[in-house]
mmCIF file of C-alpha atoms in Angstrom:
data_model
loop_
_atom_site.group_PDB
_atom_site.id
_atom_site.type_symbol
_atom_site.label_atom_id
_atom_site.label_comp_id
_atom_site.label_asym_id
_atom_site.label_seq_id
_atom_site.Cartn_x
_atom_site.Cartn_y
_atom_site.Cartn_z
ATOM 1 C CA MET A 1 -2.341 35.091 -58.403
ATOM 2 C CA PHE A 2 -0.367 36.108 -55.346
ATOM 3 C CA VAL A 3 -1.169 39.767 -55.937
ATOM 4 C CA LEU A 4 -4.851 38.859 -56.022
ATOM 5 C CA PHE A 5 -4.418 36.861 -52.826
ATOM 6 C CA GLY A 6 -2.723 39.841 -51.169
ATOM 7 C CA PHE A 7 -5.514 42.155 -52.306
ATOM 8 C CA ILE A 8 -8.189 39.834 -50.935
ATOM 9 C CA LEU A 9 -6.269 39.636 -47.648
ATOM 10 C CA LEU A 10 -6.157 43.432 -47.489
ATOM 11 C CA VAL A 11 -9.897 43.689 -48.136
ATOM 12 C CA LEU A 12 -10.604 41.091 -45.432
ATOM 13 C CA ALA A 13 -8.386 42.933 -42.959
ATOM 14 C CA GLY A 14 -10.213 46.163 -43.775
ATOM 15 C CA ALA A 15 -13.556 44.427 -43.281
ATOM 16 C CA VAL A 16 -12.477 43.151 -39.845
ATOM 17 C CA VAL A 17 -11.401 46.654 -38.799
ATOM 18 C CA LEU A 18 -14.727 48.029 -40.064
ATOM 19 C CA LEU A 19 -16.618 45.354 -38.140
ATOM 20 C CA PHE A 20 -14.870 46.283 -34.883
ATOM 21 C CA ALA A 21 -15.501 49.979 -35.545
ATOM 22 C CA MET A 22 -19.208 49.239 -36.060
ATOM 23 C CA LEU A 23 -19.328 47.181 -32.847
ATOM 24 C CA GLY A 24 -17.681 50.042 -30.970
ATOM 25 C CA GLU A 25 -20.170 52.532 -32.362
ATOM 26 C CA LEU A 26 -23.090 50.264 -31.457
ATOM 27 C CA ALA A 27 -21.729 49.738 -27.940
ATOM 28 C CA SER A 28 -21.523 53.483 -27.421
ATOM 29 C CA ARG A 29 -25.185 53.867 -28.397
ATOM 30 C CA VAL A 30 -26.519 51.113 -26.156
ATOM 31 C CA PRO A 31 -27.563 52.507 -22.745
ATOM 32 C CA ASP A 32 -25.087 51.803 -19.983
ATOM 33 C CA ARG A 33 -26.080 48.723 -17.973
ATOM 34 C CA GLY A 34 -24.610 50.415 -14.894
ATOM 35 C CA ALA A 35 -27.267 53.088 -15.080
ATOM 36 C CA SER A 36 -29.945 50.799 -13.686
ATOM 37 C CA SER A 37 -27.756 49.580 -10.809
ATOM 38 C CA ARG A 38 -26.231 52.980 -10.051
ATOM 39 C CA THR A 39 -27.399 54.368 -6.736
ATOM 40 C CA ARG A 40 -29.209 57.715 -6.704
ATOM 41 C CA THR A 41 -28.098 58.388 -3.152
ATOM 42 C CA VAL A 42 -26.536 61.825 -2.655
ATOM 43 C CA ILE A 43 -24.856 62.461 0.686
ATOM 44 C CA PRO A 44 -23.542 65.785 2.057
ATOM 45 C CA LEU A 45 -19.770 65.776 2.471
ATOM 46 C CA GLU A 46 -19.436 67.220 5.931
ATOM 47 C CA THR A 47 -15.645 67.374 6.011
ATOM 48 C CA ALA A 48 -15.453 69.963 3.199
ATOM 49 C CA ARG A 49 -14.658 73.560 4.202
ATOM 50 C CA LEU A 50 -18.037 75.147 3.598
ATOM 51 C CA GLY A 51 -18.115 78.933 3.335
ATOM 52 C CA ARG A 52 -14.562 79.156 1.999
ATOM 53 C CA ALA A 53 -13.759 81.465 -0.917
ATOM 54 C CA PRO A 54 -10.457 80.528 -2.534
ATOM 55 C CA GLY A 55 -7.876 83.286 -2.821
ATOM 56 C CA GLN A 56 -6.847 82.042 -6.234
ATOM 57 C CA TRP A 57 -8.801 80.123 -8.823
ATOM 58 C CA PRO A 58 -7.178 77.950 -11.484
ATOM 59 C CA GLU A 59 -7.542 79.474 -14.951
ATOM 60 C CA GLY A 60 -9.958 76.792 -16.117
ATOM 61 C CA LEU A 61 -12.310 77.373 -13.183
ATOM 62 C CA ALA A 62 -12.147 81.165 -13.069
ATOM 63 C CA GLY A 63 -15.815 81.356 -14.079
ATOM 64 C CA CYS A 64 -16.775 79.920 -10.670
ATOM 65 C CA ALA A 65 -15.361 83.001 -8.927
ATOM 66 C CA ASP A 66 -18.131 85.317 -10.093
ATOM 67 C CA GLY A 67 -21.492 85.560 -8.392
ATOM 68 C CA LYS A 68 -23.345 82.958 -10.425
ATOM 69 C CA PRO A 69 -24.098 79.568 -8.871
ATOM 70 C CA SER A 70 -21.775 76.923 -10.221
ATOM 71 C CA VAL A 71 -20.901 73.307 -9.580
ATOM 72 C CA ILE A 72 -17.470 71.693 -9.788
ATOM 73 C CA LEU A 73 -17.363 67.927 -10.107
ATOM 74 C CA VAL A 74 -14.208 66.604 -8.455
ATOM 75 C CA LEU A 75 -13.112 63.470 -10.298
ATOM 76 C CA SER A 76 -9.884 61.476 -10.175
ATOM 77 C CA THR A 77 -7.996 59.254 -12.580
ATOM 78 C CA ALA A 78 -7.602 56.819 -9.665
ATOM 79 C CA CYS A 79 -11.324 56.313 -9.127
ATOM 80 C CA THR A 80 -13.423 53.805 -11.063
ATOM 81 C CA ALA A 81 -16.716 55.563 -10.256
ATOM 82 C CA CYS A 82 -15.296 58.791 -11.722
ATOM 83 C CA ALA A 83 -15.103 57.220 -15.173
ATOM 84 C CA ASP A 84 -18.772 56.282 -14.785
ATOM 85 C CA VAL A 85 -19.652 59.843 -13.751
ATOM 86 C CA ALA A 86 -17.709 61.195 -16.747
ATOM 87 C CA SER A 87 -19.616 58.836 -19.055
ATOM 88 C CA GLN A 88 -22.892 60.350 -17.796
ATOM 89 C CA LEU A 89 -21.720 63.701 -19.147
ATOM 90 C CA SER A 90 -20.984 62.379 -22.628
ATOM 91 C CA GLU A 91 -22.320 64.300 -25.592
ATOM 92 C CA GLY A 92 -25.994 63.630 -26.225
ATOM 93 C CA SER A 93 -26.769 62.706 -22.618
ATOM 94 C CA PRO A 94 -29.325 64.859 -20.720
ATOM 95 C CA ASP A 95 -26.628 66.218 -18.411
ATOM 96 C CA ALA A 96 -24.202 67.129 -21.194
ATOM 97 C CA SER A 97 -25.703 70.610 -21.407
ATOM 98 C CA TRP A 98 -25.503 71.435 -17.704
ATOM 99 C CA GLU A 99 -24.470 75.068 -18.011
ATOM 100 C CA GLN A 100 -23.371 75.600 -14.418
ATOM 101 C CA LEU A 101 -20.949 72.693 -14.562
ATOM 102 C CA ALA A 102 -17.156 72.642 -14.365
ATOM 103 C CA VAL A 103 -14.874 69.645 -13.887
ATOM 104 C CA LEU A 104 -11.727 69.198 -11.808
ATOM 105 C CA VAL A 105 -9.606 66.089 -12.377
ATOM 106 C CA SER A 106 -7.195 65.116 -9.617
ATOM 107 C CA CYS A 107 -4.343 62.975 -10.942
ATOM 108 C CA PRO A 108 -0.810 61.790 -10.202
ATOM 109 C CA ASP A 109 0.589 63.590 -13.266
ATOM 110 C CA PRO A 110 -0.828 66.161 -15.698
ATOM 111 C CA ASP A 111 -0.604 63.804 -18.696
ATOM 112 C CA ALA A 112 -2.912 61.309 -16.994
ATOM 113 C CA GLY A 113 -5.363 64.102 -16.187
ATOM 114 C CA GLN A 114 -5.374 65.463 -19.727
ATOM 115 C CA GLU A 115 -5.817 61.946 -21.082
ATOM 116 C CA PHE A 116 -8.845 61.449 -18.769
ATOM 117 C CA ILE A 117 -10.354 64.747 -19.947
ATOM 118 C CA ALA A 118 -9.831 63.829 -23.610
ATOM 119 C CA ARG A 119 -11.015 60.213 -23.264
ATOM 120 C CA HIS A 120 -14.311 61.267 -21.699
ATOM 121 C CA GLY A 121 -14.905 64.315 -23.902
ATOM 122 C CA LEU A 122 -14.877 66.718 -20.936
ATOM 123 C CA ARG A 123 -13.187 69.573 -22.814
ATOM 124 C CA ARG A 124 -16.670 70.973 -23.493
ATOM 125 C CA PHE A 125 -16.849 71.996 -19.828
ATOM 126 C CA PRO A 126 -14.636 74.490 -18.017
ATOM 127 C CA HIS A 127 -12.012 72.188 -16.517
ATOM 128 C CA HIS A 128 -8.845 72.025 -14.493
ATOM 129 C CA VAL A 129 -6.278 69.243 -14.180
ATOM 130 C CA ASP A 130 -5.202 69.307 -10.528
ATOM 131 C CA GLU A 131 -1.848 67.545 -10.173
ATOM 132 C CA GLY A 132 -1.847 65.598 -6.910
ATOM 133 C CA GLY A 133 -5.248 67.097 -6.104
ATOM 134 C CA GLU A 134 -3.309 69.854 -4.339
ATOM 135 C CA TRP A 135 -5.544 72.819 -5.107
ATOM 136 C CA VAL A 136 -8.832 71.181 -4.165
ATOM 137 C CA SER A 137 -7.409 69.578 -1.013
ATOM 138 C CA GLU A 138 -5.693 72.770 0.171
ATOM 139 C CA GLN A 139 -8.702 74.974 -0.507
ATOM 140 C CA PHE A 140 -11.560 72.732 0.547
ATOM 141 C CA ALA A 141 -10.029 69.733 2.374
ATOM 142 C CA VAL A 142 -11.417 67.434 -0.305
ATOM 143 C CA ARG A 143 -9.253 64.402 -1.078
ATOM 144 C CA GLN A 144 -11.851 62.040 -2.463
ATOM 145 C CA SER A 145 -14.022 61.411 -5.508
ATOM 146 C CA PRO A 146 -16.575 61.603 -6.936
ATOM 147 C CA VAL A 147 -17.603 64.774 -5.138
ATOM 148 C CA ALA A 148 -19.603 67.821 -6.228
ATOM 149 C CA LEU A 149 -18.757 71.284 -4.893
ATOM 150 C CA VAL A 150 -21.531 73.878 -5.120
ATOM 151 C CA PHE A 151 -20.529 77.558 -5.230
ATOM 152 C CA HIS A 152 -22.447 80.786 -4.919
ATOM 153 C CA ASP A 153 -20.794 84.213 -4.923
ATOM 154 C CA GLY A 154 -17.463 82.390 -5.257
ATOM 155 C CA ARG A 155 -17.913 80.608 -1.920
ATOM 156 C CA LEU A 156 -18.307 76.901 -1.315
ATOM 157 C CA ARG A 157 -21.900 76.532 -0.152
ATOM 158 C CA SER A 158 -22.327 72.767 -0.121
ATOM 159 C CA ALA A 159 -20.528 69.559 -1.055
ATOM 160 C CA PHE A 160 -21.934 66.159 -1.927
ATOM 161 C CA GLN A 161 -20.835 62.600 -2.549
ATOM 162 C CA PHE A 162 -22.768 61.065 -5.385
ATOM 163 C CA ALA A 163 -22.737 58.495 -8.156
ATOM 164 C CA ASP A 164 -25.631 59.569 -10.379
ATOM 165 C CA VAL A 165 -25.382 62.982 -12.064
ATOM 166 C CA ALA A 166 -29.164 63.332 -12.587
ATOM 167 C CA ALA A 167 -29.774 62.636 -8.890
ATOM 168 C CA LEU A 168 -27.089 65.159 -7.974
ATOM 169 C CA ARG A 169 -28.716 67.857 -10.134
ATOM 170 C CA SER A 170 -32.063 67.139 -8.560
ATOM 171 C CA THR A 171 -30.603 67.392 -5.029
ATOM 172 C CA ILE A 172 -28.780 70.647 -5.796
ATOM 173 C CA SER A 173 -31.946 72.108 -7.302
ATOM 174 C CA ASP A 174 -34.018 71.060 -4.236
ATOM 175 C CA VAL A 175 -31.474 72.576 -1.831
ATOM 176 C CA ALA A 176 -31.473 75.843 -3.806
ATOM 177 C CA HIS A 177 -35.282 76.016 -3.744
ATOM 178 C CA GLN A 178 -35.335 75.334 -0.010
ATOM 179 C CA LYS A 179 -32.859 78.166 0.568
ATOM 180 C CA GLU A 180 -34.939 80.520 -1.576
ATOM 181 C CA ALA A 181 -38.044 79.613 0.398
ATOM 182 C CA VAL A 182 -36.260 80.452 3.676
ATOM 183 C CA MET B 1 23.861 42.462 -81.687
ATOM 184 C CA THR B 2 23.026 39.660 -79.447
ATOM 185 C CA THR B 3 19.687 38.665 -78.098
ATOM 186 C CA HIS B 4 19.382 37.374 -74.604
ATOM 187 C CA ASN B 5 16.717 34.772 -73.969
ATOM 188 C CA GLU B 6 16.219 34.667 -70.233
ATOM 189 C CA PRO B 7 15.612 31.219 -68.859
ATOM 190 C CA ALA B 8 12.099 30.666 -67.527
ATOM 191 C CA GLU B 9 13.521 29.482 -64.190
ATOM 192 C CA SER B 10 15.273 32.827 -63.637
ATOM 193 C CA ARG B 11 12.123 34.805 -64.535
ATOM 194 C CA ASN B 12 10.083 32.738 -62.069
ATOM 195 C CA GLY B 13 12.709 33.287 -59.371
ATOM 196 C CA ARG B 14 12.566 37.086 -59.779
ATOM 197 C CA ALA B 15 8.764 37.039 -59.762
ATOM 198 C CA SER B 16 8.844 34.982 -56.601
ATOM 199 C CA VAL B 17 11.140 37.523 -54.906
ATOM 200 C CA ARG B 18 8.790 40.338 -55.968
ATOM 201 C CA ARG B 19 5.788 38.485 -54.554
ATOM 202 C CA ARG B 20 7.583 37.876 -51.271
ATOM 203 C CA ARG B 21 8.549 41.522 -51.047
ATOM 204 C CA PHE B 22 4.995 42.610 -51.822
ATOM 205 C CA LEU B 23 3.470 40.301 -49.239
ATOM 206 C CA GLY B 24 6.200 41.191 -46.730
ATOM 207 C CA GLY B 25 5.443 44.877 -47.285
ATOM 208 C CA LEU B 26 1.754 44.192 -46.864
ATOM 209 C CA GLY B 27 2.380 42.418 -43.567
ATOM 210 C CA ALA B 28 4.715 45.159 -42.319
ATOM 211 C CA SER B 29 2.150 47.835 -43.214
ATOM 212 C CA GLY B 30 -0.539 45.906 -41.353
ATOM 213 C CA LEU B 31 1.651 45.560 -38.285
ATOM 214 C CA ALA B 32 2.615 49.239 -38.382
ATOM 215 C CA THR B 33 -1.043 50.249 -38.661
ATOM 216 C CA ALA B 34 -2.040 47.943 -35.808
ATOM 217 C CA ALA B 35 0.802 49.312 -33.664
ATOM 218 C CA ALA B 36 -0.242 52.895 -34.421
ATOM 219 C CA VAL B 37 -3.916 52.250 -33.704
ATOM 220 C CA PHE B 38 -3.708 49.943 -30.708
ATOM 221 C CA GLY B 39 -0.233 50.549 -29.307
ATOM 222 C CA GLY B 40 -0.219 54.327 -29.214
ATOM 223 C CA ALA B 41 -2.535 54.791 -26.268
ATOM 224 C CA ARG B 42 -1.031 55.042 -22.826
ATOM 225 C CA ALA B 43 -1.877 52.011 -20.726
ATOM 226 C CA ALA B 44 -3.051 54.122 -17.813
ATOM 227 C CA ASN B 45 -4.968 52.791 -14.839
ATOM 228 C CA ALA B 46 -4.883 49.216 -15.983
ATOM 229 C CA TYR B 47 -5.719 47.664 -12.619
ATOM 230 C CA THR B 48 -8.941 47.897 -10.664
ATOM 231 C CA ALA B 49 -8.792 47.196 -6.939
ATOM 232 C CA GLY B 50 -11.855 48.006 -4.843
ATOM 233 C CA CYS B 51 -13.015 51.303 -6.309
ATOM 234 C CA CYS B 52 -9.403 52.275 -7.209
ATOM 235 C CA ALA B 53 -8.210 52.530 -10.805
ATOM 236 C CA LEU B 54 -4.472 51.944 -10.403
ATOM 237 C CA ALA B 55 -1.632 52.322 -12.882
ATOM 238 C CA TYR B 56 0.071 49.135 -11.619
ATOM 239 C CA SER B 57 -0.986 45.909 -10.030
ATOM 240 C CA PRO B 58 -0.819 46.642 -6.280
ATOM 241 C CA THR B 59 2.452 45.236 -4.914
ATOM 242 C CA MET B 60 2.914 47.234 -1.711
ATOM 243 C CA SER B 61 0.960 48.359 1.306
ATOM 244 C CA VAL B 62 -0.384 51.898 1.550
ATOM 245 C CA SER B 63 2.034 52.641 4.406
ATOM 246 C CA GLN B 64 4.933 51.592 2.150
ATOM 247 C CA CYS B 65 3.504 53.701 -0.658
ATOM 248 C CA VAL B 66 3.310 56.856 1.447
ATOM 249 C CA SER B 67 6.855 56.313 2.713
ATOM 250 C CA ASN B 68 8.124 57.265 -0.753
ATOM 251 C CA ALA B 69 9.438 60.797 -1.142
ATOM 252 C CA ARG B 70 6.595 61.513 -3.556
ATOM 253 C CA TYR B 71 3.307 59.745 -3.972
ATOM 254 C CA TYR B 72 -0.281 60.335 -5.061
ATOM 255 C CA MET B 73 -2.938 59.358 -2.562
ATOM 256 C CA TRP B 74 -6.675 59.697 -3.198
ATOM 257 C CA THR B 75 -9.823 58.217 -1.723
ATOM 258 C CA CYS B 76 -12.566 56.787 -3.899
ATOM 259 C CA SER B 77 -16.043 55.821 -2.821
ATOM 260 C CA ASN B 78 -18.047 52.937 -4.161
ATOM 261 C CA PRO B 79 -20.986 54.321 -6.132
ATOM 262 C CA GLN B 80 -23.248 51.716 -4.569
ATOM 263 C CA TYR B 81 -22.558 53.106 -1.128
ATOM 264 C CA PRO B 82 -21.425 56.741 -1.440
ATOM 265 C CA GLY B 83 -20.482 58.334 1.831
ATOM 266 C CA ASP B 84 -20.159 55.045 3.631
ATOM 267 C CA ARG B 85 -16.642 54.719 5.031
ATOM 268 C CA LEU B 86 -17.063 50.957 4.918
ATOM 269 C CA HIS B 87 -17.168 51.175 1.150
ATOM 270 C CA ALA B 88 -14.348 53.596 0.435
ATOM 271 C CA CYS B 89 -10.772 52.829 -0.584
ATOM 272 C CA ASP B 90 -7.493 54.723 -0.392
ATOM 273 C CA CYS B 91 -5.650 54.519 -3.706
ATOM 274 C CA CYS B 92 -1.903 55.224 -3.777
ATOM 275 C CA GLU B 93 0.619 55.582 -6.623
ATOM 276 C CA ALA B 94 4.291 55.608 -5.581
ATOM 277 C CA GLU B 95 6.881 57.711 -7.377
ATOM 278 C CA ASN B 96 10.587 56.849 -7.425
ATOM 279 C CA SER B 97 13.503 59.273 -7.071
ATOM 280 C CA SER B 98 13.652 59.877 -10.828
ATOM 281 C CA GLY B 99 10.073 61.134 -10.887
ATOM 282 C CA GLN B 100 8.503 58.024 -12.406
ATOM 283 C CA TYR B 101 5.477 56.272 -10.942
ATOM 284 C CA TYR B 102 6.454 52.646 -10.452
ATOM 285 C CA ALA B 103 4.057 50.908 -8.048
ATOM 286 C CA SER B 104 0.533 51.090 -6.641
ATOM 287 C CA ALA B 105 -1.216 50.251 -3.393
ATOM 288 C CA PHE B 106 -4.734 50.346 -2.025
ATOM 289 C CA ARG B 107 -6.712 49.657 1.118
ATOM 290 C CA CYS B 108 -10.456 49.516 1.580
ATOM 291 C CA TYR B 109 -12.440 50.058 4.744
ATOM 292 C CA PRO B 110 -12.633 48.462 7.192
#
């Protein structure tokens, strides 16, 4: 009798765990409510050191040193909007396949940065965990997030503050077309 | 040769002990599983203040935070108002002399 009771208890516990797992899966498939309230404003970050070519690139971002245009998103573990930006890059989202993209995570300690990268599935992109934000602040005078750094020929060409990744892509594309036209 | 007829009371007692051990084991396994699933993750950035995601509930001012030998200071901007200094916050994590982060601070503009 008691064995049966224990078995039923085990089955019920398993069912509860399954229920929560299903709720979690459903929640991840429902569009983010923040998306509708998220601003599409993209503002140039004028304090960044435009024109600078870093002497040394972190291993994870070495691909940005070659001539191809590339974009580094500067995120931080200490920034709530950065988690929202990271969620916009989740697998299956339109911006998940942005080929030019790399991610830099500024953080108080490397474990926190790696945990942020893993939690948001950002390993798919070239990435660098920047302890203390030292590299990005020394090279480009950037100590804030979320920020996008746009490179061409290994030089910082423009920098933007943003909240919406799709709006950022659109702005970067427009700026590139304008430059081509000139 | 002797036969031993065990009293029913003794048999029931042993069965009861077995049941308790089984159910106790079941409970312990459940707790261990719950601890592994829910307790393993690092409780990082548990506090939100302004646009800061802080490791600790803010208990000091930013000037106190930056007076530590080591600290992490970063500025976040509110996604509703990017670029607007009125809607940005400085987020600070203070590190003690043994290299452990122990307190947080923040200030928003103005």
